[in-house]
Amino acid sequence: MADSERQIITAADTAELAMTAAARIIARIDANAGLIAICLSGGSSPKQLYRLLATDPYRNRIPWDRVHWFIGDERFVPETSDLSNMGVARRIFLDQCAPASNIHPVSTDAANPDSSAEQYARDLKSFYGADELKLGRPLFDLVLMGAGSDGHTASLFPGDPALDETARWVVGVPKAHLEPFVPRVTLTLPALGSCHEMLFEVAGSGKRAILTRLLDGENLPANRARSADGNTVWLVDRAALPEGFRSS
Ligand code: 6PG
């Protein structure tokens, strides 16, 4: 696909996709000798990757004390819920591998998604060490993303005002447009885009229809999410690939 700002990498199946994603995460970690920030995603797509990261050789390649784990969007539910994005990541790999102080969940104990969003923005700003994002100094080493069947990414849904946010790093989303229909908290496009690499995982035949529209360049949230460093990568398995697609 001719798209100078986005690289498409195809994988035979979800196992290969998870291994490729894990290798890219390790490469980003290896490239930074200081504190590393990885922003995880929700949904079902990253679960296989999370399981892999808890196993050798990946687990012993990660300097756990130097890596900080954030989440790109959260459902406004308790962390013990199966719907909680960070809760899932914790139970699959973080709690057994990472120091608790390096895990940065969105607090859903706040009164509402907006105050939860403000609190998370403060956490992010304190980690970043500044209140404004600077070009050339990304907040994250890598941001993991998924794409929903309506073209949403993180909890940025088509037509939602949160998509056009330019100042705030995190916002509350009172209404999800897809299941699960719970309020959300989401990082905004500028915050997600402040990364050395944005890595989408798209898998399964259920994603073929939306992937066809996205690769056609339709103006959908998942197409608007880009790394400000010019490094946006889509990892796609064969089952999700549109008919006749040829990777460049
Ligand atoms: C969420 C997500 C969301 C997800 C996509 C893909 O909280 O729902 O972060 O953006 O990544 O909807 O989800 P699946 O991997 O389940 O298809």
PDB file of C-alpha atoms and ligand atoms in Angstrom:
ATOM      1  CA  MET A   1       0.000   0.000   0.000  1.00  0.00           C
ATOM      2  CA  ALA A   2       1.518   3.306  -1.065  1.00  0.00           C
ATOM      3  CA  ASP A   3       1.406   5.339   2.103  1.00  0.00           C
ATOM      4  CA  SER A   4       4.624   7.118   2.907  1.00  0.00           C
ATOM      5  CA  GLU A   5       3.658   7.761   6.515  1.00  0.00           C
ATOM      6  CA  ARG A   6       2.551   4.268   7.386  1.00  0.00           C
ATOM      7  CA  GLN A   7       4.322   0.975   7.062  1.00  0.00           C
ATOM      8  CA  ILE A   8       2.216  -2.172   6.716  1.00  0.00           C
ATOM      9  CA  ILE A   9       3.765  -5.418   7.878  1.00  0.00           C
ATOM     10  CA  THR A  10       1.866  -8.631   7.264  1.00  0.00           C
ATOM     11  CA  ALA A  11       1.991 -11.714   9.464  1.00  0.00           C
ATOM     12  CA  ALA A  12       0.852 -15.226   8.569  1.00  0.00           C
ATOM     13  CA  ASP A  13      -1.313 -15.562  11.682  1.00  0.00           C
ATOM     14  CA  THR A  14      -1.863 -14.161  15.174  1.00  0.00           C
ATOM     15  CA  ALA A  15       1.102 -16.095  16.611  1.00  0.00           C
ATOM     16  CA  GLU A  16       3.493 -14.514  14.118  1.00  0.00           C
ATOM     17  CA  LEU A  17       1.822 -11.141  14.656  1.00  0.00           C
ATOM     18  CA  ALA A  18       2.395 -11.335  18.428  1.00  0.00           C
ATOM     19  CA  MET A  19       6.045 -12.367  17.931  1.00  0.00           C
ATOM     20  CA  THR A  20       6.630  -9.484  15.525  1.00  0.00           C
ATOM     21  CA  ALA A  21       5.039  -7.016  17.950  1.00  0.00           C
ATOM     22  CA  ALA A  22       7.136  -8.378  20.845  1.00  0.00           C
ATOM     23  CA  ALA A  23      10.319  -8.058  18.777  1.00  0.00           C
ATOM     24  CA  ARG A  24       9.478  -4.425  17.939  1.00  0.00           C
ATOM     25  CA  ILE A  25       8.854  -3.627  21.619  1.00  0.00           C
ATOM     26  CA  ILE A  26      12.207  -5.185  22.552  1.00  0.00           C
ATOM     27  CA  ALA A  27      13.934  -3.194  19.792  1.00  0.00           C
ATOM     28  CA  ARG A  28      12.450   0.073  21.132  1.00  0.00           C
ATOM     29  CA  ILE A  29      13.520  -0.848  24.665  1.00  0.00           C
ATOM     30  CA  ASP A  30      17.044  -1.682  23.462  1.00  0.00           C
ATOM     31  CA  ALA A  31      17.256   1.715  21.739  1.00  0.00           C
ATOM     32  CA  ASN A  32      16.776   3.655  24.988  1.00  0.00           C
ATOM     33  CA  ALA A  33      19.316   3.409  27.803  1.00  0.00           C
ATOM     34  CA  GLY A  34      17.185   5.520  30.161  1.00  0.00           C
ATOM     35  CA  LEU A  35      13.591   5.320  31.397  1.00  0.00           C
ATOM     36  CA  ILE A  36      11.285   3.734  28.839  1.00  0.00           C
ATOM     37  CA  ALA A  37       7.553   4.371  28.438  1.00  0.00           C
ATOM     38  CA  ILE A  38       5.304   1.881  26.667  1.00  0.00           C
ATOM     39  CA  CYS A  39       1.625   2.663  26.182  1.00  0.00           C
ATOM     40  CA  LEU A  40      -0.507  -0.480  25.976  1.00  0.00           C
ATOM     41  CA  SER A  41      -3.889  -0.950  24.316  1.00  0.00           C
ATOM     42  CA  GLY A  42      -7.104  -2.693  25.251  1.00  0.00           C
ATOM     43  CA  GLY A  43      -9.429  -5.116  23.543  1.00  0.00           C
ATOM     44  CA  SER A  44      -8.622  -8.701  22.677  1.00  0.00           C
ATOM     45  CA  SER A  45      -5.920  -8.167  20.016  1.00  0.00           C
ATOM     46  CA  PRO A  46      -2.934  -7.592  22.342  1.00  0.00           C
ATOM     47  CA  LYS A  47      -3.614 -10.505  24.719  1.00  0.00           C
ATOM     48  CA  GLN A  48      -1.399 -12.970  22.823  1.00  0.00           C
ATOM     49  CA  LEU A  49       1.420 -10.412  22.832  1.00  0.00           C
ATOM     50  CA  TYR A  50       0.993  -9.860  26.577  1.00  0.00           C
ATOM     51  CA  ARG A  51       1.210 -13.614  27.196  1.00  0.00           C
ATOM     52  CA  LEU A  52       4.391 -13.757  25.122  1.00  0.00           C
ATOM     53  CA  LEU A  53       6.075 -10.925  27.034  1.00  0.00           C
ATOM     54  CA  ALA A  54       5.740 -12.942  30.249  1.00  0.00           C
ATOM     55  CA  THR A  55       7.692 -15.841  28.744  1.00  0.00           C
ATOM     56  CA  ASP A  56      11.366 -16.291  27.927  1.00  0.00           C
ATOM     57  CA  PRO A  57      13.184 -15.191  25.836  1.00  0.00           C
ATOM     58  CA  TYR A  58      11.149 -11.952  25.914  1.00  0.00           C
ATOM     59  CA  ARG A  59      10.795 -11.695  29.669  1.00  0.00           C
ATOM     60  CA  ASN A  60      14.523 -11.865  30.329  1.00  0.00           C
ATOM     61  CA  ARG A  61      15.268  -9.321  27.564  1.00  0.00           C
ATOM     62  CA  ILE A  62      13.232  -6.602  29.312  1.00  0.00           C
ATOM     63  CA  PRO A  63      14.943  -4.410  31.956  1.00  0.00           C
ATOM     64  CA  TRP A  64      11.738  -4.313  34.034  1.00  0.00           C
ATOM     65  CA  ASP A  65      13.051  -1.702  36.477  1.00  0.00           C
ATOM     66  CA  ARG A  66      13.500   0.818  33.639  1.00  0.00           C
ATOM     67  CA  VAL A  67      10.260   0.237  31.743  1.00  0.00           C
ATOM     68  CA  HIS A  68       7.063   2.111  32.638  1.00  0.00           C
ATOM     69  CA  TRP A  69       3.706   0.839  31.376  1.00  0.00           C
ATOM     70  CA  PHE A  70       0.771   3.103  30.558  1.00  0.00           C
ATOM     71  CA  ILE A  71      -2.595   2.463  28.894  1.00  0.00           C
ATOM     72  CA  GLY A  72      -3.977   4.330  25.882  1.00  0.00           C
ATOM     73  CA  ASP A  73      -7.590   4.050  26.943  1.00  0.00           C
ATOM     74  CA  GLU A  74      -9.552   2.615  29.803  1.00  0.00           C
ATOM     75  CA  ARG A  75     -13.099   1.521  30.400  1.00  0.00           C
ATOM     76  CA  PHE A  76     -14.592   3.237  33.474  1.00  0.00           C
ATOM     77  CA  VAL A  77     -14.887   0.019  35.496  1.00  0.00           C
ATOM     78  CA  PRO A  78     -12.973  -1.329  38.512  1.00  0.00           C
ATOM     79  CA  GLU A  79      -9.551  -2.763  37.682  1.00  0.00           C
ATOM     80  CA  THR A  80     -10.736  -6.170  38.891  1.00  0.00           C
ATOM     81  CA  SER A  81     -13.292  -6.285  36.055  1.00  0.00           C
ATOM     82  CA  ASP A  82     -12.557  -8.383  32.956  1.00  0.00           C
ATOM     83  CA  LEU A  83     -13.440  -5.256  30.981  1.00  0.00           C
ATOM     84  CA  SER A  84     -10.583  -3.252  32.496  1.00  0.00           C
ATOM     85  CA  ASN A  85      -7.831  -2.828  29.898  1.00  0.00           C
ATOM     86  CA  MET A  86      -5.032  -2.326  32.425  1.00  0.00           C
ATOM     87  CA  GLY A  87      -6.587  -4.980  34.669  1.00  0.00           C
ATOM     88  CA  VAL A  88      -6.264  -7.507  31.821  1.00  0.00           C
ATOM     89  CA  ALA A  89      -2.650  -6.491  31.077  1.00  0.00           C
ATOM     90  CA  ARG A  90      -1.803  -6.744  34.779  1.00  0.00           C
ATOM     91  CA  ARG A  91      -3.301 -10.181  35.168  1.00  0.00           C
ATOM     92  CA  ILE A  92      -1.680 -11.547  32.002  1.00  0.00           C
ATOM     93  CA  PHE A  93       1.857 -10.215  32.485  1.00  0.00           C
ATOM     94  CA  LEU A  94       2.490  -6.982  34.362  1.00  0.00           C
ATOM     95  CA  ASP A  95       1.770  -8.138  37.904  1.00  0.00           C
ATOM     96  CA  GLN A  96       4.194 -11.049  37.587  1.00  0.00           C
ATOM     97  CA  CYS A  97       6.936  -9.130  35.760  1.00  0.00           C
ATOM     98  CA  ALA A  98       6.918  -5.388  36.452  1.00  0.00           C
ATOM     99  CA  PRO A  99       7.505  -3.459  39.696  1.00  0.00           C
ATOM    100  CA  ALA A 100       4.141  -2.072  40.874  1.00  0.00           C
ATOM    101  CA  SER A 101       5.500   1.485  40.797  1.00  0.00           C
ATOM    102  CA  ASN A 102       6.181   1.135  37.046  1.00  0.00           C
ATOM    103  CA  ILE A 103       2.549   0.267  36.247  1.00  0.00           C
ATOM    104  CA  HIS A 104       0.452   3.358  35.563  1.00  0.00           C
ATOM    105  CA  PRO A 105      -3.270   2.552  35.475  1.00  0.00           C
ATOM    106  CA  VAL A 106      -6.028   5.085  34.894  1.00  0.00           C
ATOM    107  CA  SER A 107      -7.689   5.411  38.274  1.00  0.00           C
ATOM    108  CA  THR A 108     -11.364   4.585  37.925  1.00  0.00           C
ATOM    109  CA  ASP A 109     -12.038   5.397  41.600  1.00  0.00           C
ATOM    110  CA  ALA A 110     -12.477   9.046  40.605  1.00  0.00           C
ATOM    111  CA  ALA A 111     -15.966  10.575  40.679  1.00  0.00           C
ATOM    112  CA  ASN A 112     -16.311  10.499  36.889  1.00  0.00           C
ATOM    113  CA  PRO A 113     -14.302   9.874  33.690  1.00  0.00           C
ATOM    114  CA  ASP A 114     -13.369  13.570  33.385  1.00  0.00           C
ATOM    115  CA  SER A 115     -11.677  13.749  36.780  1.00  0.00           C
ATOM    116  CA  SER A 116     -10.062  10.402  36.118  1.00  0.00           C
ATOM    117  CA  ALA A 117      -8.731  11.829  32.833  1.00  0.00           C
ATOM    118  CA  GLU A 118      -7.334  14.915  34.607  1.00  0.00           C
ATOM    119  CA  GLN A 119      -5.621  12.708  37.146  1.00  0.00           C
ATOM    120  CA  TYR A 120      -4.050  10.544  34.419  1.00  0.00           C
ATOM    121  CA  ALA A 121      -2.872  13.619  32.537  1.00  0.00           C
ATOM    122  CA  ARG A 122      -1.099  14.727  35.725  1.00  0.00           C
ATOM    123  CA  ASP A 123       0.599  11.286  36.008  1.00  0.00           C
ATOM    124  CA  LEU A 124       1.733  11.501  32.391  1.00  0.00           C
ATOM    125  CA  LYS A 125       3.010  15.061  32.747  1.00  0.00           C
ATOM    126  CA  SER A 126       4.921  14.181  35.884  1.00  0.00           C
ATOM    127  CA  PHE A 127       6.564  11.226  34.086  1.00  0.00           C
ATOM    128  CA  TYR A 128       7.327  13.402  31.035  1.00  0.00           C
ATOM    129  CA  GLY A 129       8.639  16.238  33.198  1.00  0.00           C
ATOM    130  CA  ALA A 130       6.777  19.005  31.348  1.00  0.00           C
ATOM    131  CA  ASP A 131       3.208  20.224  30.806  1.00  0.00           C
ATOM    132  CA  GLU A 132       3.571  20.634  27.046  1.00  0.00           C
ATOM    133  CA  LEU A 133       4.489  17.958  24.556  1.00  0.00           C
ATOM    134  CA  LYS A 134       7.575  18.862  22.582  1.00  0.00           C
ATOM    135  CA  LEU A 135       8.257  17.742  19.035  1.00  0.00           C
ATOM    136  CA  GLY A 136      11.429  15.672  18.967  1.00  0.00           C
ATOM    137  CA  ARG A 137      11.003  14.589  22.596  1.00  0.00           C
ATOM    138  CA  PRO A 138       8.301  11.918  22.521  1.00  0.00           C
ATOM    139  CA  LEU A 139       6.339  10.980  25.623  1.00  0.00           C
ATOM    140  CA  PHE A 140       6.356   7.280  24.720  1.00  0.00           C
ATOM    141  CA  ASP A 141       8.914   4.964  23.195  1.00  0.00           C
ATOM    142  CA  LEU A 142       6.107   2.877  21.741  1.00  0.00           C
ATOM    143  CA  VAL A 143       2.318   3.157  21.661  1.00  0.00           C
ATOM    144  CA  LEU A 144       0.345   0.012  20.957  1.00  0.00           C
ATOM    145  CA  MET A 145      -2.993   0.498  19.202  1.00  0.00           C
ATOM    146  CA  GLY A 146      -5.936  -1.500  17.906  1.00  0.00           C
ATOM    147  CA  ALA A 147      -8.693  -0.679  15.439  1.00  0.00           C
ATOM    148  CA  GLY A 148     -12.369  -1.335  16.110  1.00  0.00           C
ATOM    149  CA  SER A 149     -14.922  -2.482  13.541  1.00  0.00           C
ATOM    150  CA  ASP A 150     -16.177   1.129  13.196  1.00  0.00           C
ATOM    151  CA  GLY A 151     -12.644   2.506  12.708  1.00  0.00           C
ATOM    152  CA  HIS A 152     -12.208   3.741  16.270  1.00  0.00           C
ATOM    153  CA  THR A 153      -8.889   3.520  18.005  1.00  0.00           C
ATOM    154  CA  ALA A 154      -8.156   3.824  21.727  1.00  0.00           C
ATOM    155  CA  SER A 155     -11.574   5.238  22.810  1.00  0.00           C
ATOM    156  CA  LEU A 156     -11.656   7.786  20.004  1.00  0.00           C
ATOM    157  CA  PHE A 157     -14.873   7.033  18.132  1.00  0.00           C
ATOM    158  CA  PRO A 158     -15.913   8.379  14.710  1.00  0.00           C
ATOM    159  CA  GLY A 159     -17.642  11.742  15.085  1.00  0.00           C
ATOM    160  CA  ASP A 160     -16.752  12.161  18.762  1.00  0.00           C
ATOM    161  CA  PRO A 161     -15.486  15.622  19.812  1.00  0.00           C
ATOM    162  CA  ALA A 162     -12.599  13.941  21.701  1.00  0.00           C
ATOM    163  CA  LEU A 163     -11.032  13.312  18.286  1.00  0.00           C
ATOM    164  CA  ASP A 164     -10.445  17.001  17.722  1.00  0.00           C
ATOM    165  CA  GLU A 165      -8.893  17.700  21.093  1.00  0.00           C
ATOM    166  CA  THR A 166      -5.614  19.550  20.620  1.00  0.00           C
ATOM    167  CA  ALA A 167      -4.743  20.734  24.133  1.00  0.00           C
ATOM    168  CA  ARG A 168      -5.672  18.059  26.660  1.00  0.00           C
ATOM    169  CA  TRP A 169      -3.647  14.829  26.829  1.00  0.00           C
ATOM    170  CA  VAL A 170      -6.468  12.719  28.273  1.00  0.00           C
ATOM    171  CA  VAL A 171     -10.245  13.150  28.145  1.00  0.00           C
ATOM    172  CA  GLY A 172     -13.339  11.445  29.517  1.00  0.00           C
ATOM    173  CA  VAL A 173     -15.664   9.816  26.975  1.00  0.00           C
ATOM    174  CA  PRO A 174     -19.153   9.700  28.504  1.00  0.00           C
ATOM    175  CA  LYS A 175     -20.564   7.283  25.934  1.00  0.00           C
ATOM    176  CA  ALA A 176     -18.905   4.438  24.036  1.00  0.00           C
ATOM    177  CA  HIS A 177     -20.253   3.892  20.517  1.00  0.00           C
ATOM    178  CA  LEU A 178     -19.520   0.168  20.598  1.00  0.00           C
ATOM    179  CA  GLU A 179     -19.569  -2.630  23.163  1.00  0.00           C
ATOM    180  CA  PRO A 180     -18.799  -2.596  25.996  1.00  0.00           C
ATOM    181  CA  PHE A 181     -21.115   0.397  26.473  1.00  0.00           C
ATOM    182  CA  VAL A 182     -19.345   1.836  29.488  1.00  0.00           C
ATOM    183  CA  PRO A 183     -17.873   5.347  29.768  1.00  0.00           C
ATOM    184  CA  ARG A 184     -14.210   5.556  28.852  1.00  0.00           C
ATOM    185  CA  VAL A 185     -11.087   7.571  29.488  1.00  0.00           C
ATOM    186  CA  THR A 186      -8.821   8.016  26.499  1.00  0.00           C
ATOM    187  CA  LEU A 187      -5.555   9.611  25.551  1.00  0.00           C
ATOM    188  CA  THR A 188      -6.030  12.124  22.752  1.00  0.00           C
ATOM    189  CA  LEU A 189      -4.400  12.081  19.319  1.00  0.00           C
ATOM    190  CA  PRO A 190      -1.581  14.509  20.302  1.00  0.00           C
ATOM    191  CA  ALA A 191      -0.656  12.452  23.382  1.00  0.00           C
ATOM    192  CA  LEU A 192      -0.850   9.096  21.586  1.00  0.00           C
ATOM    193  CA  GLY A 193       1.105  10.523  18.670  1.00  0.00           C
ATOM    194  CA  SER A 194       3.937  11.693  20.899  1.00  0.00           C
ATOM    195  CA  CYS A 195       5.904   8.486  20.414  1.00  0.00           C
ATOM    196  CA  HIS A 196       8.921   7.073  18.635  1.00  0.00           C
ATOM    197  CA  GLU A 197       6.696   4.351  17.233  1.00  0.00           C
ATOM    198  CA  MET A 198       2.961   3.753  16.982  1.00  0.00           C
ATOM    199  CA  LEU A 199       2.224   0.070  16.458  1.00  0.00           C
ATOM    200  CA  PHE A 200      -1.219  -1.131  15.425  1.00  0.00           C
ATOM    201  CA  GLU A 201      -2.224  -4.773  15.740  1.00  0.00           C
ATOM    202  CA  VAL A 202      -5.103  -5.804  13.464  1.00  0.00           C
ATOM    203  CA  ALA A 203      -6.063  -9.449  13.201  1.00  0.00           C
ATOM    204  CA  GLY A 204      -8.835 -11.775  12.108  1.00  0.00           C
ATOM    205  CA  SER A 205     -11.335 -11.914   9.253  1.00  0.00           C
ATOM    206  CA  GLY A 206     -13.742  -9.804  11.308  1.00  0.00           C
ATOM    207  CA  LYS A 207     -11.421  -6.832  10.705  1.00  0.00           C
ATOM    208  CA  ARG A 208     -11.221  -7.219   6.921  1.00  0.00           C
ATOM    209  CA  ALA A 209     -14.113  -4.880   6.122  1.00  0.00           C
ATOM    210  CA  ILE A 210     -12.877  -2.010   8.281  1.00  0.00           C
ATOM    211  CA  LEU A 211      -9.281  -2.560   7.207  1.00  0.00           C
ATOM    212  CA  THR A 212     -10.358  -2.221   3.565  1.00  0.00           C
ATOM    213  CA  ARG A 213     -11.909   1.179   4.380  1.00  0.00           C
ATOM    214  CA  LEU A 214      -8.909   2.268   6.438  1.00  0.00           C
ATOM    215  CA  LEU A 215      -6.399   1.300   3.771  1.00  0.00           C
ATOM    216  CA  ASP A 216      -8.539   3.168   1.244  1.00  0.00           C
ATOM    217  CA  GLY A 217      -7.732   6.244   3.315  1.00  0.00           C
ATOM    218  CA  GLU A 218     -11.193   6.914   4.788  1.00  0.00           C
ATOM    219  CA  ASN A 219     -11.193   9.669   7.383  1.00  0.00           C
ATOM    220  CA  LEU A 220     -11.623   7.474  10.461  1.00  0.00           C
ATOM    221  CA  PRO A 221     -10.013   7.776  13.895  1.00  0.00           C
ATOM    222  CA  ALA A 222      -7.592   4.885  13.333  1.00  0.00           C
ATOM    223  CA  ASN A 223      -6.306   6.663  10.230  1.00  0.00           C
ATOM    224  CA  ARG A 224      -5.824   9.924  12.095  1.00  0.00           C
ATOM    225  CA  ALA A 225      -3.634   8.369  14.777  1.00  0.00           C
ATOM    226  CA  ARG A 226      -0.020   8.787  13.705  1.00  0.00           C
ATOM    227  CA  SER A 227       3.367   8.937  15.377  1.00  0.00           C
ATOM    228  CA  ALA A 228       4.636  12.535  15.291  1.00  0.00           C
ATOM    229  CA  ASP A 229       8.056  10.952  14.707  1.00  0.00           C
ATOM    230  CA  GLY A 230       6.798   9.621  11.366  1.00  0.00           C
ATOM    231  CA  ASN A 231       6.922   6.027  12.496  1.00  0.00           C
ATOM    232  CA  THR A 232       3.489   4.429  12.293  1.00  0.00           C
ATOM    233  CA  VAL A 233       3.432   0.685  11.721  1.00  0.00           C
ATOM    234  CA  TRP A 234       0.406  -1.521  11.073  1.00  0.00           C
ATOM    235  CA  LEU A 235       0.874  -5.196  11.842  1.00  0.00           C
ATOM    236  CA  VAL A 236      -1.836  -7.131  10.065  1.00  0.00           C
ATOM    237  CA  ASP A 237      -2.438 -10.859   9.888  1.00  0.00           C
ATOM    238  CA  ARG A 238      -3.403 -12.588   6.649  1.00  0.00           C
ATOM    239  CA  ALA A 239      -7.008 -13.167   7.739  1.00  0.00           C
ATOM    240  CA  ALA A 240      -7.606  -9.415   8.116  1.00  0.00           C
ATOM    241  CA  LEU A 241      -6.001  -8.446   4.803  1.00  0.00           C
ATOM    242  CA  PRO A 242      -8.340  -7.150   2.101  1.00  0.00           C
ATOM    243  CA  GLU A 243      -8.608  -9.294  -1.018  1.00  0.00           C
ATOM    244  CA  GLY A 244      -5.845  -8.507  -3.488  1.00  0.00           C
ATOM    245  CA  PHE A 245      -3.777  -6.527  -1.003  1.00  0.00           C
ATOM    246  CA  ARG A 246      -0.063  -6.401  -1.703  1.00  0.00           C
ATOM    247  CA  SER A 247       2.260  -5.013   0.963  1.00  0.00           C
ATOM    248  CA  SER A 248       4.900  -2.627  -0.303  1.00  0.00           C
TER     249      SER A 248
HETATM  250  C1  6PG B   1     -10.792  -0.655  23.905  1.00  0.00           C
HETATM  251  C2  6PG B   1      -9.645  -0.441  22.999  1.00  0.00           C
HETATM  252  C3  6PG B   1      -9.981  -0.360  21.547  1.00  0.00           C
HETATM  253  C4  6PG B   1      -9.462  -1.626  20.894  1.00  0.00           C
HETATM  254  C5  6PG B   1     -10.149  -1.865  19.577  1.00  0.00           C
HETATM  255  C6  6PG B   1      -9.797  -3.228  19.027  1.00  0.00           C
HETATM  256  O1  6PG B   1     -10.699  -0.326  25.060  1.00  0.00           O
HETATM  257  O2  6PG B   1     -11.790  -1.209  23.439  1.00  0.00           O
HETATM  258  O3  6PG B   1      -8.478   0.014  23.428  1.00  0.00           O
HETATM  259  O4  6PG B   1      -9.530   0.747  20.872  1.00  0.00           O
HETATM  260  O5  6PG B   1      -8.084  -1.560  20.707  1.00  0.00           O
HETATM  261  O6  6PG B   1     -11.529  -1.783  19.755  1.00  0.00           O
HETATM  262  O7  6PG B   1     -10.319  -4.178  19.909  1.00  0.00           O
HETATM  263  P1  6PG B   1     -10.167  -5.709  19.666  1.00  0.00           P
HETATM  264  O8  6PG B   1      -8.731  -6.025  19.777  1.00  0.00           O
HETATM  265  O9  6PG B   1     -10.962  -6.361  20.772  1.00  0.00           O
HETATM  266  O10 6PG B   1     -10.711  -5.989  18.316  1.00  0.00           O
END
